[in-house]
Short mmCIF file of C-alpha atoms and ligand atoms in Angstrom, two decimals:
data_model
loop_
_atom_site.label_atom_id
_atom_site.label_comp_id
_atom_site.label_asym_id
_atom_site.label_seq_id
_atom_site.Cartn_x
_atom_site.Cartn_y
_atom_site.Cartn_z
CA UNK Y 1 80.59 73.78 92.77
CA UNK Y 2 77.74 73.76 95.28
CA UNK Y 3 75.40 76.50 96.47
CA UNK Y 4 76.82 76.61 99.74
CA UNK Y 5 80.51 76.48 98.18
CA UNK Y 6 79.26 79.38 95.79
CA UNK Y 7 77.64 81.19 98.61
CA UNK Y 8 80.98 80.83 100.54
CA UNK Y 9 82.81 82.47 97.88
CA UNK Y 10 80.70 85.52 97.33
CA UNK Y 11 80.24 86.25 101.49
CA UNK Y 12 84.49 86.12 101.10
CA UNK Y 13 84.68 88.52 98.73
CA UNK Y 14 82.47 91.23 100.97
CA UNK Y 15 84.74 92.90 103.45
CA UNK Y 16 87.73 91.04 101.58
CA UNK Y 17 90.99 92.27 103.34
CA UNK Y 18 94.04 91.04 101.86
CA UNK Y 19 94.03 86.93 102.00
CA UNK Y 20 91.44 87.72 104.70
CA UNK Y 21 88.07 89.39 105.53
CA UNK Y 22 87.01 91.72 107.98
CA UNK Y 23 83.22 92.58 108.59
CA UNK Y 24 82.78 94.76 111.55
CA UNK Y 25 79.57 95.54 113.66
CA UNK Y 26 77.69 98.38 111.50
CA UNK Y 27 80.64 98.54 109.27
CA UNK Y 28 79.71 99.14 105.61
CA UNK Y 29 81.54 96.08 104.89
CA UNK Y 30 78.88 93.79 107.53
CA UNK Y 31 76.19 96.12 105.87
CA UNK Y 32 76.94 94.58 102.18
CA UNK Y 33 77.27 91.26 103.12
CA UNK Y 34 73.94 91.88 105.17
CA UNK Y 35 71.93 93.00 102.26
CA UNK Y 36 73.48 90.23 100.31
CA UNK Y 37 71.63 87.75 102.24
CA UNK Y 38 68.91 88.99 102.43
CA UNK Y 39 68.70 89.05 98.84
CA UNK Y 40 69.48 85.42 99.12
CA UNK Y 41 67.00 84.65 101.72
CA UNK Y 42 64.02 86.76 99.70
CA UNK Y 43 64.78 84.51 96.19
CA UNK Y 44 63.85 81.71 98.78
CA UNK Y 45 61.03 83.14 99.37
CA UNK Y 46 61.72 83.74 103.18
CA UNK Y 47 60.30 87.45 104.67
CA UNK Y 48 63.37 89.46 105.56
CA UNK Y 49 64.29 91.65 108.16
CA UNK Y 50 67.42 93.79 109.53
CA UNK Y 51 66.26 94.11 112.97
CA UNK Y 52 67.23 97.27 115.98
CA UNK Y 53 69.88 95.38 116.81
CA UNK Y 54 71.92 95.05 113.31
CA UNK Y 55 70.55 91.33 112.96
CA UNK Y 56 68.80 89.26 109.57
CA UNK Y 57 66.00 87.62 110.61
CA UNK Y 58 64.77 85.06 107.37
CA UNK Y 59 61.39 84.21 108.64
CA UNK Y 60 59.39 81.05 106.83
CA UNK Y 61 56.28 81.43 108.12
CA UNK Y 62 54.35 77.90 107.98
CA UNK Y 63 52.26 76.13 110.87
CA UNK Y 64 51.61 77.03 114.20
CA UNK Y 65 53.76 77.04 117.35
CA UNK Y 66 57.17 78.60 117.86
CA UNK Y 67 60.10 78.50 115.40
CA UNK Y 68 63.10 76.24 114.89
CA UNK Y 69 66.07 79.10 114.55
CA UNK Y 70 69.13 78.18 112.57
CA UNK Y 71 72.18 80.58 112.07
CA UNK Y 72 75.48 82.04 113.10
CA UNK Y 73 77.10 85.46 112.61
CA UNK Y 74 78.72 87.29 109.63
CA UNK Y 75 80.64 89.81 111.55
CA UNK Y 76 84.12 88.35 111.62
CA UNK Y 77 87.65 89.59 114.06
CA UNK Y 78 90.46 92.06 112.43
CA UNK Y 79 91.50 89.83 108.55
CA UNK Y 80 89.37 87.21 109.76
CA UNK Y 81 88.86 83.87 107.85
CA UNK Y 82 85.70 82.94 105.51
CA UNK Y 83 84.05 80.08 107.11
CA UNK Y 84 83.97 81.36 111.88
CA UNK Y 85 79.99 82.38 111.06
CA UNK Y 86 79.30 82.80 107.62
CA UNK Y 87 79.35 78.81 107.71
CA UNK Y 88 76.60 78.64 109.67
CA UNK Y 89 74.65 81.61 108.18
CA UNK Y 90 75.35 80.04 104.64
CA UNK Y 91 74.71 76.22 106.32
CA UNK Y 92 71.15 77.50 107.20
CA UNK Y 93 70.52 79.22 104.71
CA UNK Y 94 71.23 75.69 102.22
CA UNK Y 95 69.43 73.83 104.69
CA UNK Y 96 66.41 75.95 103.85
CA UNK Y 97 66.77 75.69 100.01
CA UNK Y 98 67.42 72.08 100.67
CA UNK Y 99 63.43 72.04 102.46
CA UNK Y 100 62.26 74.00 99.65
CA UNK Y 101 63.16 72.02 96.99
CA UNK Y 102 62.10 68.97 99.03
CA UNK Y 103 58.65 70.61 98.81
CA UNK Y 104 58.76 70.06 102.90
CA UNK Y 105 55.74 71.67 104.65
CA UNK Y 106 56.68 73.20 107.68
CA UNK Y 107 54.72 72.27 110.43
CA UNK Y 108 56.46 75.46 112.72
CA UNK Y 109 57.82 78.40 111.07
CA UNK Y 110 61.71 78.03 110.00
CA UNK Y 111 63.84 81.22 110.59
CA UNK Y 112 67.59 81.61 109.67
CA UNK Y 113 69.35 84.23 111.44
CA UNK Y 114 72.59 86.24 111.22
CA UNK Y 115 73.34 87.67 114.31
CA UNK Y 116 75.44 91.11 114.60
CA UNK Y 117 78.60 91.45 116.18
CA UNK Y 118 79.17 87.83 117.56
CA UNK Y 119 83.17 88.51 117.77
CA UNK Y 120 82.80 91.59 119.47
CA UNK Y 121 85.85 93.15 117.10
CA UNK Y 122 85.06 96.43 117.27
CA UNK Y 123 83.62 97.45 120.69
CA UNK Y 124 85.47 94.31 122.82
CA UNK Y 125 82.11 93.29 124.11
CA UNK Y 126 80.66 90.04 122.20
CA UNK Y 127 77.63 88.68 121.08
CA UNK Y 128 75.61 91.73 120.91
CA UNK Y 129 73.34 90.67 118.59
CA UNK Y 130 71.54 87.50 120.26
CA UNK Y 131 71.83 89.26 123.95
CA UNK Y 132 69.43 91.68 122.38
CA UNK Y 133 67.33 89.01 120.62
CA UNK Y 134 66.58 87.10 124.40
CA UNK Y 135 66.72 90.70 125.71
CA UNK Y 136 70.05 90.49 127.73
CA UNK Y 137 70.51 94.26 127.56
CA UNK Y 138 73.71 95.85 129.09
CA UNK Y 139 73.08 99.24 127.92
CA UNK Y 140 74.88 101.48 130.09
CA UNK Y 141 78.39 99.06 129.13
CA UNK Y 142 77.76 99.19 125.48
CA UNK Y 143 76.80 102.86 125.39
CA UNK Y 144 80.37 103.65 127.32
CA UNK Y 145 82.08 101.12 124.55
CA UNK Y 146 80.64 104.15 121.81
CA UNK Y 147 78.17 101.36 120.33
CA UNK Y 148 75.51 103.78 120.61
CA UNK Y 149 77.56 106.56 118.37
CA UNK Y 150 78.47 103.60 115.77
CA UNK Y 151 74.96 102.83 115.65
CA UNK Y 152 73.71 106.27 115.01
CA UNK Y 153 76.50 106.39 112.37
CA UNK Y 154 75.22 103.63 110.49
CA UNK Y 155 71.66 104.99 110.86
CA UNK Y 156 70.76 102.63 113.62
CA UNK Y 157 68.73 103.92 117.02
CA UNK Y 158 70.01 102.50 120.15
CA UNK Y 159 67.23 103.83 122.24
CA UNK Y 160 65.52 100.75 119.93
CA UNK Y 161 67.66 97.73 120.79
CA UNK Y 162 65.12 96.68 123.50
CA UNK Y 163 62.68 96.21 120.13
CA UNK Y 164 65.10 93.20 118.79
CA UNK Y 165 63.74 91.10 121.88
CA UNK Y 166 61.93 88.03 119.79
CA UNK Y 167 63.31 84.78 122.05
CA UNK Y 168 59.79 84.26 122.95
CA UNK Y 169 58.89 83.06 119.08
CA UNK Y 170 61.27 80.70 119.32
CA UNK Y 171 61.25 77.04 120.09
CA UNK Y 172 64.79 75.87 119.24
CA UNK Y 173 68.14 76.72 117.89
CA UNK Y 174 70.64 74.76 116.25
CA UNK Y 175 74.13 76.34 114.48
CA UNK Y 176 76.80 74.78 112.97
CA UNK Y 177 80.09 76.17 113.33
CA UNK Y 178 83.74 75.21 112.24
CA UNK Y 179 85.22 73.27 115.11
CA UNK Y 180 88.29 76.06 115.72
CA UNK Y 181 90.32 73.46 117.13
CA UNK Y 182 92.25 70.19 115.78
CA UNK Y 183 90.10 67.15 117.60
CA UNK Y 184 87.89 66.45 114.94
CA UNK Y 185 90.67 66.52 112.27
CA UNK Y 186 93.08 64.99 114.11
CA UNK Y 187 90.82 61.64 115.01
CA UNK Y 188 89.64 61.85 111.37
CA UNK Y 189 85.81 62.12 112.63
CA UNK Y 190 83.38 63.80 109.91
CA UNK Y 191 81.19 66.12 112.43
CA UNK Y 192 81.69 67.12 115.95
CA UNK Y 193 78.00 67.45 118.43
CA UNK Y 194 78.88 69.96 120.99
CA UNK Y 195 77.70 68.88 124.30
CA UNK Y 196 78.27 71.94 126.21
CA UNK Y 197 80.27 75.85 125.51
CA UNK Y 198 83.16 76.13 128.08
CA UNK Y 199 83.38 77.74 131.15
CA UNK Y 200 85.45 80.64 131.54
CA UNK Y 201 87.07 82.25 134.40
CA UNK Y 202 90.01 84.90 134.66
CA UNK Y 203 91.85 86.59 136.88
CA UNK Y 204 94.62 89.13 137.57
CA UNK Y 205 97.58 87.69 140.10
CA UNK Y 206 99.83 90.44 141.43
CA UNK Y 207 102.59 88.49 143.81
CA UNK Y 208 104.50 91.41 145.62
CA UNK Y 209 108.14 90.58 147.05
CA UNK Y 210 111.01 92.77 147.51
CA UNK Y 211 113.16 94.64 144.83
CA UNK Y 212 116.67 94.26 145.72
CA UNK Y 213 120.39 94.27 144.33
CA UNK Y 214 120.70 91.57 142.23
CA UNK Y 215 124.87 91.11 142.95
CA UNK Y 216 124.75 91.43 146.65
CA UNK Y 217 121.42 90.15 147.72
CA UNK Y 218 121.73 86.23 149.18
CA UNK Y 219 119.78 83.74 146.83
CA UNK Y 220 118.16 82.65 149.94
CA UNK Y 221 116.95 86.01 151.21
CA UNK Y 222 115.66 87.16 148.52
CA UNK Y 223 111.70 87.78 147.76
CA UNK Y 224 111.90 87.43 144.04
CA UNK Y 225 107.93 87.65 142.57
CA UNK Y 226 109.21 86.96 138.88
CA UNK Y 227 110.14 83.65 139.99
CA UNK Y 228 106.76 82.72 142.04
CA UNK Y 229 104.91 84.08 139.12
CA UNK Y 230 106.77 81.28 137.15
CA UNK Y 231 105.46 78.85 139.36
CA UNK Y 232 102.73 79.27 138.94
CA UNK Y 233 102.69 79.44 135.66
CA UNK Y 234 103.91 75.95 135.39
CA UNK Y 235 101.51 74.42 137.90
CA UNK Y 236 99.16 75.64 136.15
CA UNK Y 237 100.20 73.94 133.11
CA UNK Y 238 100.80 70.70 135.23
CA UNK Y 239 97.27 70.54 136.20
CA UNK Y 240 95.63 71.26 132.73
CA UNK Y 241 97.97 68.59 131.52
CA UNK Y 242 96.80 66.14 133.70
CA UNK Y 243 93.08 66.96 133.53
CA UNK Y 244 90.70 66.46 130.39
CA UNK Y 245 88.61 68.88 131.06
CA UNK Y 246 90.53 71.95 131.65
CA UNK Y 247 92.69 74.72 129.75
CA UNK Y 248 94.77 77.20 132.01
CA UNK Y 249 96.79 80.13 130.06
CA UNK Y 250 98.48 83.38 131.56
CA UNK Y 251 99.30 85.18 128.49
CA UNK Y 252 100.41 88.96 129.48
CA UNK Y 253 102.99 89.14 132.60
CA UNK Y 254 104.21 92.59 133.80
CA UNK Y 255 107.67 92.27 136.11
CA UNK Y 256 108.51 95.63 138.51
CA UNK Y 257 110.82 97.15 138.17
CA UNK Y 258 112.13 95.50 135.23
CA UNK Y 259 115.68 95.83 135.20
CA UNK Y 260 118.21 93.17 134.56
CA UNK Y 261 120.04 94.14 137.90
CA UNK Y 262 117.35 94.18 140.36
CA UNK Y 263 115.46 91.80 142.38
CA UNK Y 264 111.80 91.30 140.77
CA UNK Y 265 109.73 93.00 143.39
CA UNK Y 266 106.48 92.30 141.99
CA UNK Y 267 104.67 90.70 139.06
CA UNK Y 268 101.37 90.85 137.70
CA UNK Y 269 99.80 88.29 135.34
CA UNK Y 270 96.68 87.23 133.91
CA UNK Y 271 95.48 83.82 134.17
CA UNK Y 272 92.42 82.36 131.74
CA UNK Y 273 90.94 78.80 133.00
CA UNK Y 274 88.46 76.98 131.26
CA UNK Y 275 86.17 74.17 131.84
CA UNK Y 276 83.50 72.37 130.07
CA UNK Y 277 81.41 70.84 133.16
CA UNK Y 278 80.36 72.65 136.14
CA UNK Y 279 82.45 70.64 138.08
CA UNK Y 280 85.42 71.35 136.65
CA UNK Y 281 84.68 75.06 136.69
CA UNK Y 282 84.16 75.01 140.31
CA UNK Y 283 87.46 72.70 140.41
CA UNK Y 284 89.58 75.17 138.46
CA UNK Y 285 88.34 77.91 140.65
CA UNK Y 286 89.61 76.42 143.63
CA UNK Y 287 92.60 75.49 142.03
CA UNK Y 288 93.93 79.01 140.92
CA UNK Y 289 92.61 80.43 144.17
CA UNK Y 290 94.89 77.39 146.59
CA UNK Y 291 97.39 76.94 144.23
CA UNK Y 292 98.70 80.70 143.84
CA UNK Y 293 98.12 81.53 147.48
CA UNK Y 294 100.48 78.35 148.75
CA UNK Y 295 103.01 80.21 145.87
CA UNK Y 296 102.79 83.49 147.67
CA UNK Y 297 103.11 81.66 151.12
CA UNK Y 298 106.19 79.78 150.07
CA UNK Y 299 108.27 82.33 148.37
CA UNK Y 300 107.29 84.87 150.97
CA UNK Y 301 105.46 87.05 148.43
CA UNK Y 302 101.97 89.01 149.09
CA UNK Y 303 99.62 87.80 146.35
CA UNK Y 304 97.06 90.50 145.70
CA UNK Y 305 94.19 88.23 143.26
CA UNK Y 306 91.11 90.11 141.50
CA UNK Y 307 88.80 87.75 139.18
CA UNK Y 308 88.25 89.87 135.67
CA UNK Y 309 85.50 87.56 134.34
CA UNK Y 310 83.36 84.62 135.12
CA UNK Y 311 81.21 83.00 132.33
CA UNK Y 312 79.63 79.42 133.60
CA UNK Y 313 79.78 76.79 130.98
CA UNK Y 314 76.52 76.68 129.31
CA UNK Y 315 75.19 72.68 128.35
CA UNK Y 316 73.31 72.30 125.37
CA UNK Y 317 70.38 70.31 124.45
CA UNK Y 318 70.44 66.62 125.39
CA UNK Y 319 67.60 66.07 123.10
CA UNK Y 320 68.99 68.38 119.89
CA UNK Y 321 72.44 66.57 120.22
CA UNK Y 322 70.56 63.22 119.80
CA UNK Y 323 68.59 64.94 116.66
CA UNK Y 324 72.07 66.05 115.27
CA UNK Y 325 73.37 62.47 115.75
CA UNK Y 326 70.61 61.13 114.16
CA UNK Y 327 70.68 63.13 111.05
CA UNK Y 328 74.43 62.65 110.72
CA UNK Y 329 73.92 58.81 110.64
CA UNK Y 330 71.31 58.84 108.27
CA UNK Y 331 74.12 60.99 105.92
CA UNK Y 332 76.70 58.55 107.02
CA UNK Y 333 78.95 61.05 108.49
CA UNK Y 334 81.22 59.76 111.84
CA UNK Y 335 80.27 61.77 114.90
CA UNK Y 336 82.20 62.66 117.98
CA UNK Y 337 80.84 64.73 120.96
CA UNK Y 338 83.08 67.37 122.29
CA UNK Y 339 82.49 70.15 124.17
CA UNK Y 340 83.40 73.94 122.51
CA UNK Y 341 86.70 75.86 123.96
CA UNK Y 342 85.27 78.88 121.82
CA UNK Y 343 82.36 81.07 123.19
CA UNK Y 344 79.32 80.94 120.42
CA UNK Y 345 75.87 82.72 120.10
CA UNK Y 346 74.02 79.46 121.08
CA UNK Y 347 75.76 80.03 124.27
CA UNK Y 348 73.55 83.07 124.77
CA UNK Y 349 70.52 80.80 123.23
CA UNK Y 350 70.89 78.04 125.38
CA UNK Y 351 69.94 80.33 128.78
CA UNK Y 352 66.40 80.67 126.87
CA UNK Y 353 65.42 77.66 124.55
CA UNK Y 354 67.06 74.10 123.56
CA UNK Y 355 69.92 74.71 121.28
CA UNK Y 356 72.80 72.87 119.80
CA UNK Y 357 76.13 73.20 117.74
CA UNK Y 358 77.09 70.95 114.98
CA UNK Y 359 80.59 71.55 114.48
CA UNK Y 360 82.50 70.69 110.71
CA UNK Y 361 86.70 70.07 111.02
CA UNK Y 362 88.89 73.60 110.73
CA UNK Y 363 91.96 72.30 108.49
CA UNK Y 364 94.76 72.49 111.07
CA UNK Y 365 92.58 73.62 113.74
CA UNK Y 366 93.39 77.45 112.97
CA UNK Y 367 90.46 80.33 112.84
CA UNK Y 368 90.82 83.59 113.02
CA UNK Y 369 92.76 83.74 110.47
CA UNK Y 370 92.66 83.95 106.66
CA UNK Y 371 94.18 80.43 106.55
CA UNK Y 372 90.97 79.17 108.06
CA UNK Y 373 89.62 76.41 105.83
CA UNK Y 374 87.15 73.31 105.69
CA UNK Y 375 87.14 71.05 102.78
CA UNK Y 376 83.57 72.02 100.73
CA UNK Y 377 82.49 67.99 100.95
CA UNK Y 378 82.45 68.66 104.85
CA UNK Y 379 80.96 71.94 104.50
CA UNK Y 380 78.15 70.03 102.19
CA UNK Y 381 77.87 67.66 104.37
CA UNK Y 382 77.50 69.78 107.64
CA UNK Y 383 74.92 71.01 105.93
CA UNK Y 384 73.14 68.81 104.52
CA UNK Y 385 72.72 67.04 107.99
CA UNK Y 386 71.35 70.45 109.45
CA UNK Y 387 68.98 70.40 106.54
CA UNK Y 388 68.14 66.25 108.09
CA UNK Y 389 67.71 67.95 111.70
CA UNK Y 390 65.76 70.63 110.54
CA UNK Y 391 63.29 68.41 108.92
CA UNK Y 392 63.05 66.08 112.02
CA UNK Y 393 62.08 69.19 113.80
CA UNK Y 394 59.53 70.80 111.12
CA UNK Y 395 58.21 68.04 108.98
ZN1 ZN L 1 82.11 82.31 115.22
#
């Protein structure tokens, strides 16, 4: 077994939760498996730190300038799987025993981070962790989510979290992740170089007709919102179909007044639309906006439409991907570029410094759950190409 297949298994047994394993934000369970790398990191010989906001910080300290940053998360969702974060936290910290025993002299100090509460599990607010390390602060939101009590419960100040702000050392960032979709599997490609974190928009649709008797009422009078709501359901579907770079999903509908005799007289529905370039965010936009409101015009139907969140896809480094590509040949792994559906830390990064995302195949394409899995030789490898990157950037 390897280090990083060894690692893997003792992070999995931390927080284990039936076939799964759940590590919440200043949980006990995170707490353990925090301690427990930084027990790995210190036999390394890196300085450790748990910083204000709940994050390791595994500092090399070597050279001059600012540092190259490598990490992901440990916190996980509700009977997570073993490999969405601790991957990358374990990746980085194998790419650093890989420089060690290279005897590799770092030219720019090396860090490997963990950051807290990537998922956002507990509080329904993500990424905590590296908003407070570039000093993205939204204090008053997390303090009405009770992450200030949870804090002071696991002896943490959130008066401090301003104090985790450390971007500024920093001169690059590079995580690798499990893919969390089927693409790389499917095409039987070793390593995936993410070229850019989605775009993601959402709404809430309410289409308002007329509730009505549904025996008596003429099919051709009626004002029936179920039924626009359907439509537009299915054009959306119809357009993400036909488009490469778009996702469209309305996953929670609510039909008034919900009885199998009446008329639906309104329906509300959420509808999540993704996009990996800015031009197909600011297509997708327009296209829920036009394509619900000709609905509503059609089928007689008032169409009330709020957006509920608007995240910009994020590109990552043009210059990193090349590195990542580089270091993957040199291992002989087969690369694809694909842009990530998922949100990630380096998302938060990327605003601040270059960073990229090497992604490894997830068996099936499932996370999330406990039957997430990577084979270890693609775990080693993954690794062993950040180690190859890392170098390029240090050496
Ligand atoms: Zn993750």
């Amino acid at each position: 077994m390897s280090s990083l297949a060894a690692d893997l298994e003792a992070a999995g047994r931390i927080g284990a939760d039936g076939e799964g394993v759940t590590r919440f934000a200043w949980s006990p369970e995170l707490a353990e498996a925090n301690a427990w790398l930084m027990r790995q990191l210190e036999e390394l010989g890196l300085e450790t730190q748990l910083d204000p906001a709940g994050n390791v910080l595994g500092r090399w300290e070597g050279g001059e300038g600012k540092a190259v940053l490598m990490g992901s998360h440990l916190d996980t969702v509700p009977c997570g799987g073993r490999y969405d974060g601790a991957l990358g936290v374990l990746a980085a910290l194998d790419a650093v025993r890989r420089l060690r025993a290279e005897g590799v002299e770092p030219r720019r100090p090396v860090w490997v981070v963990s950051f807290n509460d990537e998922e956002g599990s507990r509080f329904q607010t993500g990424m905590l962790g590296s908003r407070a390390f570039v000093g993205n602060l939204d204090l008053e939101d997390w303090r009405s989510r009770g992450v200030a009590a949870a804090m002071a419960e696991a002896g943490f100040e959130f008066e401090r979290l301003a104090e985790a702000r450390r971007i500024d050392e920093v001169g690059a960032y590079l995580e690798l992740h499990i893919e969390q979709g089927p693409t790389l599997e499917r095409s039987g490609t070793d390593l995936g170089i993410v070229t850019a974190i989605t775009g993601m928009l959402g709404f809430r649709a309410r289409l308002v007709g007329e509730a009505n008797h549904a025996g008596t009422t003429p099919m051709e009078l009626r004002r029936d919102a179920l039924a626009g709501a359907c439509r537009a359901v299915l054009a959306l579907r119809e357009e993400a179909r036909a488009r490469s770079d778009m996702t469209a999903n309305v996953g929670v509908i609510r039909v008034e007044p919900g009885g199998f005799n009446v008329v639906p007289g309104a329906a509300e529905f959420t509808v999540d639309v993704r996009s990996p370039t800015a031009e197909g965010f600011e297509r997708i936009d327009r296209f829920v906006r036009e394509t619900l409101g000709r609905i509503a015009v059609e089928e007689s139907l008032g169409l009330e439409l709020a957006e509920t969140h608007r995240k910009p896809p994020v590109a990552l480094d043009a210059g990193l991907q090349d590195v990542l590509e580089e270091a993957a040949g040199e291992e002989g792994a087969s690369t694809r570029r694909l842009p990530s559906g998922a949100g990630h830390d380096a998302m938060v990064l990327a605003h601040h410094v270059p960073a990229a995302m090497l992604f490894v195949p997830s068996r099936g394409g499932i996370s999330h759950s406990p039957a997430e899995h990577t084979p270890p030789e693609l775990c080693d490898l993954g690794a062993r190409v950040l180690a190859r990157a890392a170098r390029k950037l240090v050496a």
